[in-house]
mmCIF file of C-alpha atoms in Angstrom:
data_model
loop_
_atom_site.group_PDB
_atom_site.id
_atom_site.type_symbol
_atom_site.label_atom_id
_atom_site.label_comp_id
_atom_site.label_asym_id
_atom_site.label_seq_id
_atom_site.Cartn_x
_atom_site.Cartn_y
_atom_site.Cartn_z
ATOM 1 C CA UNK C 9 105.284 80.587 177.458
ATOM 2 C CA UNK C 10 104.630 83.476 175.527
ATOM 3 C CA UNK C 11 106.651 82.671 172.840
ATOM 4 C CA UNK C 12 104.496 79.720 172.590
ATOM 5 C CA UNK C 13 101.450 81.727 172.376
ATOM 6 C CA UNK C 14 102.499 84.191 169.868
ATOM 7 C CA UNK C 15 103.151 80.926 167.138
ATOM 8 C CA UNK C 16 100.137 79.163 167.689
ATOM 9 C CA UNK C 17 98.473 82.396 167.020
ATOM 10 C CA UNK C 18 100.439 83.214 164.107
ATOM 11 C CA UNK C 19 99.631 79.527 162.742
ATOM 12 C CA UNK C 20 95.986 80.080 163.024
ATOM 13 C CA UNK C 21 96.110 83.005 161.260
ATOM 14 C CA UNK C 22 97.968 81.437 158.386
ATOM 15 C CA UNK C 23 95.539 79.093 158.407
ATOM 16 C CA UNK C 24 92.890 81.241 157.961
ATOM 17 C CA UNK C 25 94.395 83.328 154.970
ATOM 18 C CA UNK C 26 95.003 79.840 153.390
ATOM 19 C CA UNK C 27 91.086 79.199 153.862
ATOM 20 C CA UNK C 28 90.464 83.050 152.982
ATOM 21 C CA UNK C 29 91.893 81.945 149.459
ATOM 22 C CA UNK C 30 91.222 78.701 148.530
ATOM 23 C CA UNK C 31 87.092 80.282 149.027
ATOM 24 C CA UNK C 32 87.580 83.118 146.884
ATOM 25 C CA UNK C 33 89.269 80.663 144.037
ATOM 26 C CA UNK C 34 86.019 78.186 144.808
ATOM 27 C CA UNK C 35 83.879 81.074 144.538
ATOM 28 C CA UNK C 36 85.203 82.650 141.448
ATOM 29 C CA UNK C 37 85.495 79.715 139.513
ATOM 30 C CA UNK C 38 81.686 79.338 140.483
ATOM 31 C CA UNK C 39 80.818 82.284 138.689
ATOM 32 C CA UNK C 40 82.988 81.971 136.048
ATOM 33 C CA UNK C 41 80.927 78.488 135.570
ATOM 34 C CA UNK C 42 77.794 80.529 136.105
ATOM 35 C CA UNK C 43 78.443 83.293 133.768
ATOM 36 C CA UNK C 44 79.205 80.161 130.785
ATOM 37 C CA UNK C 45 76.089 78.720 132.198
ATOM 38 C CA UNK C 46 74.204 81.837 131.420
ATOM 39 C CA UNK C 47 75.672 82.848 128.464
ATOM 40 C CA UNK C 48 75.043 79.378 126.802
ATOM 41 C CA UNK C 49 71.331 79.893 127.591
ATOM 42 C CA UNK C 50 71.558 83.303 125.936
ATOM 43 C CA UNK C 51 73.715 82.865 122.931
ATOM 44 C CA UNK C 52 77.176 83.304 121.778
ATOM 45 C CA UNK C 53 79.647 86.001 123.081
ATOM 46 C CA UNK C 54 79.404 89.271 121.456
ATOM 47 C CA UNK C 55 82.650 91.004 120.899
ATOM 48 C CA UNK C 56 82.851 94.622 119.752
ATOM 49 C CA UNK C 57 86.565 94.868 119.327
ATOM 50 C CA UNK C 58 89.070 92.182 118.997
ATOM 51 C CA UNK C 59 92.808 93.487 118.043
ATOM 52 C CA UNK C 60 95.214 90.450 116.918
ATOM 53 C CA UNK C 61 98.490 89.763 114.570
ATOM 54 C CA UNK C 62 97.266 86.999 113.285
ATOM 55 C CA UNK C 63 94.205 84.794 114.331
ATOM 56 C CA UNK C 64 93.949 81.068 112.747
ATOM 57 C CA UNK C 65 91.121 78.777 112.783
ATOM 58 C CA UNK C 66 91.376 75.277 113.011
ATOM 59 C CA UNK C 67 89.367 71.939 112.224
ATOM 60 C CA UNK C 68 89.037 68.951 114.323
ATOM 61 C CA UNK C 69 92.669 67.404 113.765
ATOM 62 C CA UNK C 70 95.130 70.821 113.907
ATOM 63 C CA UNK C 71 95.074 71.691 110.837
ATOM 64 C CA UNK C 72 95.022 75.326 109.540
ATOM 65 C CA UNK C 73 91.252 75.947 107.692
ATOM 66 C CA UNK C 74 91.255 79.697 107.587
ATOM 67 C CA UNK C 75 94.031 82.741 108.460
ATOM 68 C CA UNK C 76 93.996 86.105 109.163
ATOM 69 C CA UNK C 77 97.122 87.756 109.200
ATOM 70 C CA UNK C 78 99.486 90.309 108.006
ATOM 71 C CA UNK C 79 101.876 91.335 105.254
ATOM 72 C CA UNK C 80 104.125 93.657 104.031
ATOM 73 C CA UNK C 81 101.925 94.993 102.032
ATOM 74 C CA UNK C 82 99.008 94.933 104.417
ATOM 75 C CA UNK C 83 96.544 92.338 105.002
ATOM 76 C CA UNK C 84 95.944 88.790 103.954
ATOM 77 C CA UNK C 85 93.151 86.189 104.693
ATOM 78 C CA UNK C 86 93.966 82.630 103.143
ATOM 79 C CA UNK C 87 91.895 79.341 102.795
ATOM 80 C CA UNK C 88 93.002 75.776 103.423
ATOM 81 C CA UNK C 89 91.691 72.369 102.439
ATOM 82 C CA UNK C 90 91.226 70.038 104.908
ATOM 83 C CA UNK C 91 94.763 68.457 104.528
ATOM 84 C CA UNK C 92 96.307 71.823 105.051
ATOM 85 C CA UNK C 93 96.591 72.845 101.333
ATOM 86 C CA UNK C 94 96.409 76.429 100.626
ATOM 87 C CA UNK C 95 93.906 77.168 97.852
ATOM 88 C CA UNK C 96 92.492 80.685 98.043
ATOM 89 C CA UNK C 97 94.484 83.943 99.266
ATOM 90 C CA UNK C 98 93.500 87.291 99.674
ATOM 91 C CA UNK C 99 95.761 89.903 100.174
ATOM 92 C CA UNK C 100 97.731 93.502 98.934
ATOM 93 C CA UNK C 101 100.673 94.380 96.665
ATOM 94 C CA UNK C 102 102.661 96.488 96.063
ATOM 95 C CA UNK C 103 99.864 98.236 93.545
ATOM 96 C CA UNK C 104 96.901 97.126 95.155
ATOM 97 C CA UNK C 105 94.908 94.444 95.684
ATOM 98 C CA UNK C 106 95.661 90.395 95.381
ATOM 99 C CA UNK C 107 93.999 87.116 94.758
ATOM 100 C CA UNK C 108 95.541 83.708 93.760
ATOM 101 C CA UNK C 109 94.180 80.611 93.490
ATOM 102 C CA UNK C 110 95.521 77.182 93.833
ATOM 103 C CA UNK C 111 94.419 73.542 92.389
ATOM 104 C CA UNK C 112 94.517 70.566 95.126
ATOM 105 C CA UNK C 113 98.142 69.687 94.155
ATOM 106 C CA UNK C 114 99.257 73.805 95.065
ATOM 107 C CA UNK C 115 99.713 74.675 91.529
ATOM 108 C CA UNK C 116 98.875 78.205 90.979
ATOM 109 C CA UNK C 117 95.396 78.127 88.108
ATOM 110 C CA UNK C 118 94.430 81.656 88.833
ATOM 111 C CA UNK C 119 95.373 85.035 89.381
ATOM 112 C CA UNK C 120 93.391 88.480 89.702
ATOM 113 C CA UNK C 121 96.076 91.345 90.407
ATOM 114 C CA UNK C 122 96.614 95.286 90.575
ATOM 115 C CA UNK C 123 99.414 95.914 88.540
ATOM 116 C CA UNK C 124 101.501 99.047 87.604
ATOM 117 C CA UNK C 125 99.704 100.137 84.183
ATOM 118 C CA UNK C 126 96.188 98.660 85.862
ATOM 119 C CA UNK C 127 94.382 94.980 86.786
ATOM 120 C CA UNK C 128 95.524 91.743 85.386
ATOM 121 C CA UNK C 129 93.872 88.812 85.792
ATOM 122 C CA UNK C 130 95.726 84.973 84.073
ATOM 123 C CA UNK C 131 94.565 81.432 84.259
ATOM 124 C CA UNK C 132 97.068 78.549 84.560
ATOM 125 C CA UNK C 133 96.979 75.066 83.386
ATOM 126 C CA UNK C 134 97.704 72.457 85.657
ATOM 127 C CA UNK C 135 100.899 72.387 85.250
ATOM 128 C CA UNK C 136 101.452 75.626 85.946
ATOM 129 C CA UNK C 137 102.012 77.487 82.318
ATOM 130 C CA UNK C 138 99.997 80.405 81.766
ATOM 131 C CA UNK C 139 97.333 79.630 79.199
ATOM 132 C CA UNK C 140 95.783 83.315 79.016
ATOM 133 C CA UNK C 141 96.254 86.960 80.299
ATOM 134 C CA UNK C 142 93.489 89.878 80.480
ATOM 135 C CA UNK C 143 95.362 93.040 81.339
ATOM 136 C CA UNK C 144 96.537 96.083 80.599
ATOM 137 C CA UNK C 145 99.245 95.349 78.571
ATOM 138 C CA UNK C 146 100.221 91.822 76.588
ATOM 139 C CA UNK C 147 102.785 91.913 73.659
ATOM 140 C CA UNK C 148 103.186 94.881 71.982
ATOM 141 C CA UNK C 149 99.678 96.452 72.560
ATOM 142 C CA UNK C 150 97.938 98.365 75.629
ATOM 143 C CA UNK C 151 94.301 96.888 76.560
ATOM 144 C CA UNK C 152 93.975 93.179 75.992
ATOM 145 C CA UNK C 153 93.267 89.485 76.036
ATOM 146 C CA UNK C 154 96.283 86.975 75.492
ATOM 147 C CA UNK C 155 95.918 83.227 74.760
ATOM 148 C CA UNK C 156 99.596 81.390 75.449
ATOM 149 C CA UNK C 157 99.782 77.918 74.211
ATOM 150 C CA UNK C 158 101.033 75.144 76.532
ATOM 151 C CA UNK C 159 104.854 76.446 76.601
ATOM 152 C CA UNK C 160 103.321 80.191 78.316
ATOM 153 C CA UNK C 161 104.213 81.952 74.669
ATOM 154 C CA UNK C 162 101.408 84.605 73.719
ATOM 155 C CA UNK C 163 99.581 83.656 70.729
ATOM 156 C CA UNK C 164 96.835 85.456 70.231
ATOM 157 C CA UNK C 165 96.052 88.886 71.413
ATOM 158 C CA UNK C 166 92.729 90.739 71.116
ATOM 159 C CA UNK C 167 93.830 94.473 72.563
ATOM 160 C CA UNK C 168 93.054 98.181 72.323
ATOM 161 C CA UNK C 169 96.074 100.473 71.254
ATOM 162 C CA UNK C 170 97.534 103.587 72.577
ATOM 163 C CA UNK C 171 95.005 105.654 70.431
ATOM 164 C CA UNK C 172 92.135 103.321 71.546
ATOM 165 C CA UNK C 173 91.904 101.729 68.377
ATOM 166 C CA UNK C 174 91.217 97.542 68.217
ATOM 167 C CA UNK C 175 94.010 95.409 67.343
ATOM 168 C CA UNK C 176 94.209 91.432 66.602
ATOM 169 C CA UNK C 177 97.090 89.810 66.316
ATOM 170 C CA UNK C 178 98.358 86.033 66.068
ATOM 171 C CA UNK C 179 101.968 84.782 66.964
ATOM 172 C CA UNK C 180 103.302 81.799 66.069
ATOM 173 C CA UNK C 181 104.949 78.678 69.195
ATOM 174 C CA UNK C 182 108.253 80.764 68.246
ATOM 175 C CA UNK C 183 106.652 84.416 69.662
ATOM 176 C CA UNK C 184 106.968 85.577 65.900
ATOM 177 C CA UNK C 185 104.052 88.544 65.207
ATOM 178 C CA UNK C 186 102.610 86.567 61.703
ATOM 179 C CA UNK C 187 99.114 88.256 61.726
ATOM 180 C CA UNK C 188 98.625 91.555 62.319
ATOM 181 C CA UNK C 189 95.068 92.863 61.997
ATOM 182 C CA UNK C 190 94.153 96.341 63.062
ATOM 183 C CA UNK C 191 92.342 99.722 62.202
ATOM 184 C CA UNK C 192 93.209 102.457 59.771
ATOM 185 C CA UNK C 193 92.066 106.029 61.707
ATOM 186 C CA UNK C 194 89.396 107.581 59.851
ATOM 187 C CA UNK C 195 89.773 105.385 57.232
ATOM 188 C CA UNK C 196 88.761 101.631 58.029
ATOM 189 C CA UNK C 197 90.347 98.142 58.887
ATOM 190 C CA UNK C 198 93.883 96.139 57.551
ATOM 191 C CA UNK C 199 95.276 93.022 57.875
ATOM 192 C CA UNK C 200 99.217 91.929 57.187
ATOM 193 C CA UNK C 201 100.784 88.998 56.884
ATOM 194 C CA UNK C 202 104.224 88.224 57.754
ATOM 195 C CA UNK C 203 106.831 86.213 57.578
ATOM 196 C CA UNK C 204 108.931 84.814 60.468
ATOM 197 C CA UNK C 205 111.410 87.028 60.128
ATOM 198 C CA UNK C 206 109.075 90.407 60.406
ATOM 199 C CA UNK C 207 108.760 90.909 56.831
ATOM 200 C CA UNK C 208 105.008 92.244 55.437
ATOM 201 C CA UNK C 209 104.575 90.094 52.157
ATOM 202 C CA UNK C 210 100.403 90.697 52.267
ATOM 203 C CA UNK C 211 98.199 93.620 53.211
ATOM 204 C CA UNK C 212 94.816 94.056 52.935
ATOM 205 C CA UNK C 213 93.248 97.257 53.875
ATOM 206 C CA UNK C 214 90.342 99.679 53.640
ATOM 207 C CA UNK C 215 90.976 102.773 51.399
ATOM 208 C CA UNK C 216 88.505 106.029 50.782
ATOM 209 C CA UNK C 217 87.997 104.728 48.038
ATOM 210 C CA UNK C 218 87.511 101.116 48.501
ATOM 211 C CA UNK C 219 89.501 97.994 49.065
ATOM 212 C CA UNK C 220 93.021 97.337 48.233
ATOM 213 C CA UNK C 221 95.381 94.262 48.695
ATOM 214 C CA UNK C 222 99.012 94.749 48.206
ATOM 215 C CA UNK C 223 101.802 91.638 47.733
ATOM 216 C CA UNK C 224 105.466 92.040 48.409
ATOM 217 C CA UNK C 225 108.233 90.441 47.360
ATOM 218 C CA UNK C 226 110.794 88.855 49.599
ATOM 219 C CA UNK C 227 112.674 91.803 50.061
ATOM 220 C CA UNK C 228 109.356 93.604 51.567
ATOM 221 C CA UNK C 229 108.867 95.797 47.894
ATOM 222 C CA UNK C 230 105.441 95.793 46.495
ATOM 223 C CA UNK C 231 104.751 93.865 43.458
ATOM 224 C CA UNK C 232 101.128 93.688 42.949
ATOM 225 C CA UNK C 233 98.604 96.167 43.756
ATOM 226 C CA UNK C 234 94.836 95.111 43.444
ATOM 227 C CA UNK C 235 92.785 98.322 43.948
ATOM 228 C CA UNK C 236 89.872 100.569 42.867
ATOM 229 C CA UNK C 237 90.827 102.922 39.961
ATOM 230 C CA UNK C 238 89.980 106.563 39.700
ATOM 231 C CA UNK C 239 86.694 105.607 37.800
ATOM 232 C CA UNK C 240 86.010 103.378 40.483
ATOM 233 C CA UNK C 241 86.237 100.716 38.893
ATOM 234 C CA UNK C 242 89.114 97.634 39.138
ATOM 235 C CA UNK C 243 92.802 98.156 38.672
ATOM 236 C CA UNK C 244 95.708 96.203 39.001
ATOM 237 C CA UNK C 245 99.384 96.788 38.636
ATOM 238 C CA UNK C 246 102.459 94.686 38.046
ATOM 239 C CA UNK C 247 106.099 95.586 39.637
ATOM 240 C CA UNK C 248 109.111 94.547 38.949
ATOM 241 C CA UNK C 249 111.798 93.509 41.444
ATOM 242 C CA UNK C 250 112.674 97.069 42.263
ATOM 243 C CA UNK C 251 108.982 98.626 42.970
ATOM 244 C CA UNK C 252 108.558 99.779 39.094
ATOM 245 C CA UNK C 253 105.294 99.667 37.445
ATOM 246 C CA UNK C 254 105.665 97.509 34.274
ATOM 247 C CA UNK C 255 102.068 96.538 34.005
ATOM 248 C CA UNK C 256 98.481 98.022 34.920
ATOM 249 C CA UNK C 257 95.139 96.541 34.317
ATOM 250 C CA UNK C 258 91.944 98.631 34.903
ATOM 251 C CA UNK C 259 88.724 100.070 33.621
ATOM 252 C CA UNK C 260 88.636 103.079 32.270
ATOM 253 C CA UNK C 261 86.229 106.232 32.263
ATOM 254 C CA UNK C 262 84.299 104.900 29.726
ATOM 255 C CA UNK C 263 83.862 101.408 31.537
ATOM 256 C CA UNK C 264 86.053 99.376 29.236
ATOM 257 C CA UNK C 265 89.107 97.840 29.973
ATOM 258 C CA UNK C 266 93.013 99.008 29.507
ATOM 259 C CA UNK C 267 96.359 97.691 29.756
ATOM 260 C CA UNK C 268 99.282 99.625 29.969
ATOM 261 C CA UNK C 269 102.929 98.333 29.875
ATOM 262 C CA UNK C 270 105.788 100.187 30.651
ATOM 263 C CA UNK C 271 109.553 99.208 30.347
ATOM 264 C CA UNK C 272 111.788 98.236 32.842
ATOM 265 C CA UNK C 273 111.939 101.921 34.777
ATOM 266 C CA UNK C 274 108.302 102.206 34.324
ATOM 267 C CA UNK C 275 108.482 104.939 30.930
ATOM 268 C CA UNK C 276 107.511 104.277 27.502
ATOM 269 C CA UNK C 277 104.067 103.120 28.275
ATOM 270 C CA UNK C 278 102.231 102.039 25.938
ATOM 271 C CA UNK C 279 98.030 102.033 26.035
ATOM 272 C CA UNK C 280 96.032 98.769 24.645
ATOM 273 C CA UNK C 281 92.351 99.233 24.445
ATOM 274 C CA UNK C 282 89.333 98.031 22.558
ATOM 275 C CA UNK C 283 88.864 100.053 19.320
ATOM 276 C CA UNK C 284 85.544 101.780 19.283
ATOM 277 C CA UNK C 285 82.485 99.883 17.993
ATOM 278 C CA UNK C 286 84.516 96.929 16.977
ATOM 279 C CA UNK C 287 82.664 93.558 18.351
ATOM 280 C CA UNK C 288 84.989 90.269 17.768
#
């Protein structure tokens, strides 16, 4: 009989603790309900400090819009369009910082990057070749601005060098250097020509004491020489083959003109001038 006692009581009680909970999950859920209530009435949820890996925001259908994460490197926020196509990240290199851009297809079109000699920034065509590059170093210079044609080859450069000097220079579809133009320290500007093959056939430069153009012959010797004279006046001088003077044409001191001609190792010059007072 006691026995009998003893379970019913222990039932009731079990009964009890199951009531005991079932409350405090009614009443907690209440003011869980409550405390939405209210803070819907207020405004949104405040939070001071919210530590994640990586934290993802989504639009209506699942897909990806905007992510926070990390990298190697350290950290990286990217943008999505609305089909899931990644188009803008943010993030760290090796150097420093990194941003890349992407078209609609998720062909690279722009670039802005920390690089080891300093910041780089390209631009892309849609097809992905690399149509021009500011950075720190392009071709053969330091400073500069490249333009690639359609096959990513730099053809024109406007740069600084490693003395800080200006440089321009234009390259041909093959990545031949045909156009050098740059500055003469304390002196003034130049331009050269070349061929293909590196050779300087035409330079024009800035001289103390004015300008002076010099050709070259296949073989890269000078042939012509068009500059001031000592008078400063014109001159020019002929070469032969081998670099020798054979011919010079210039004003003299007296502001008439002279030709001298020389033989074939540049001696036995001889002087041809207008004779004094004579009038043809």
């Amino acid at each position: 009989m006691k026995n009998e006692r003893l379970d019913k009581l222990e039932q009731e009680l079990t009964a009890m603790k199951r009531s005991t909970r079932r409350w405090r999950g009614a009443t907690l859920g209440l003011l869980i309900c409550a405390g939405l209530f209210a803070a819907d009435a207020v405004g949104p949820t405040v939070i001071d400090h919210l530590v994640v890996r990586k934290l993802d925001v989504i639009t209506d259908d699942g897909h990806v819009a905007l992510s926070l994460a990390q990298s190697k490197t350290g950290g990286q926020i990217d943008l999505y369009a609305a089909d899931g196509t990644n188009l803008l990240r943010l993030g760290t290199n090796e150097s420093g910082g990194d941003m890349a851009v992407w078209n609609r297809d998720g062909t690279s079109i722009a670039g802005l990057w920390s690089g080891d000699d300093g910041g780089v920034f390209s631009l892309w065509n849609k097809k992905g070749v690399e149509n021009a590059r500011v950075s720190s170093g392009a071709m053969t210079l330091g400073s500069s601005l490249a333009v690639n044609n359609n096959a990513g080859v730099p053809v024109f450069a406007v740069a600084s060098d490693d003395a800080g000097d200006g440089r321009i220079q234009l390259v041909d579809h093959a990545g031949n250097l045909v156009i050098d133009a740059r500055t003469i320290p304390g002196v003034g500007g130049a331009i050269m020509l070349k061929t293909v093959q590196g050779k300087r056939v035409v330079m024009l430069a800035a001289t103390s004491d004015g300008g002076s153009i010099n050709l070259m012959n296949a073989r890269g010797v000078p042939v012509v020489l068009a500059s001031t004279s000592n008078n400063h006046g014109g001159a020019i001088t002929v070469a032969n083959e081998r670099g020798m003077s054979v011919v010079n044409v210039e004003s003299d001191g007296e502001q008439r003109g002279a030709i001298n001609i020389s033989d074939a190792d540049g001696n036995g010059t001889r002087r041809i001038r207008p004779l004094r007072g004579y009038s043809p």
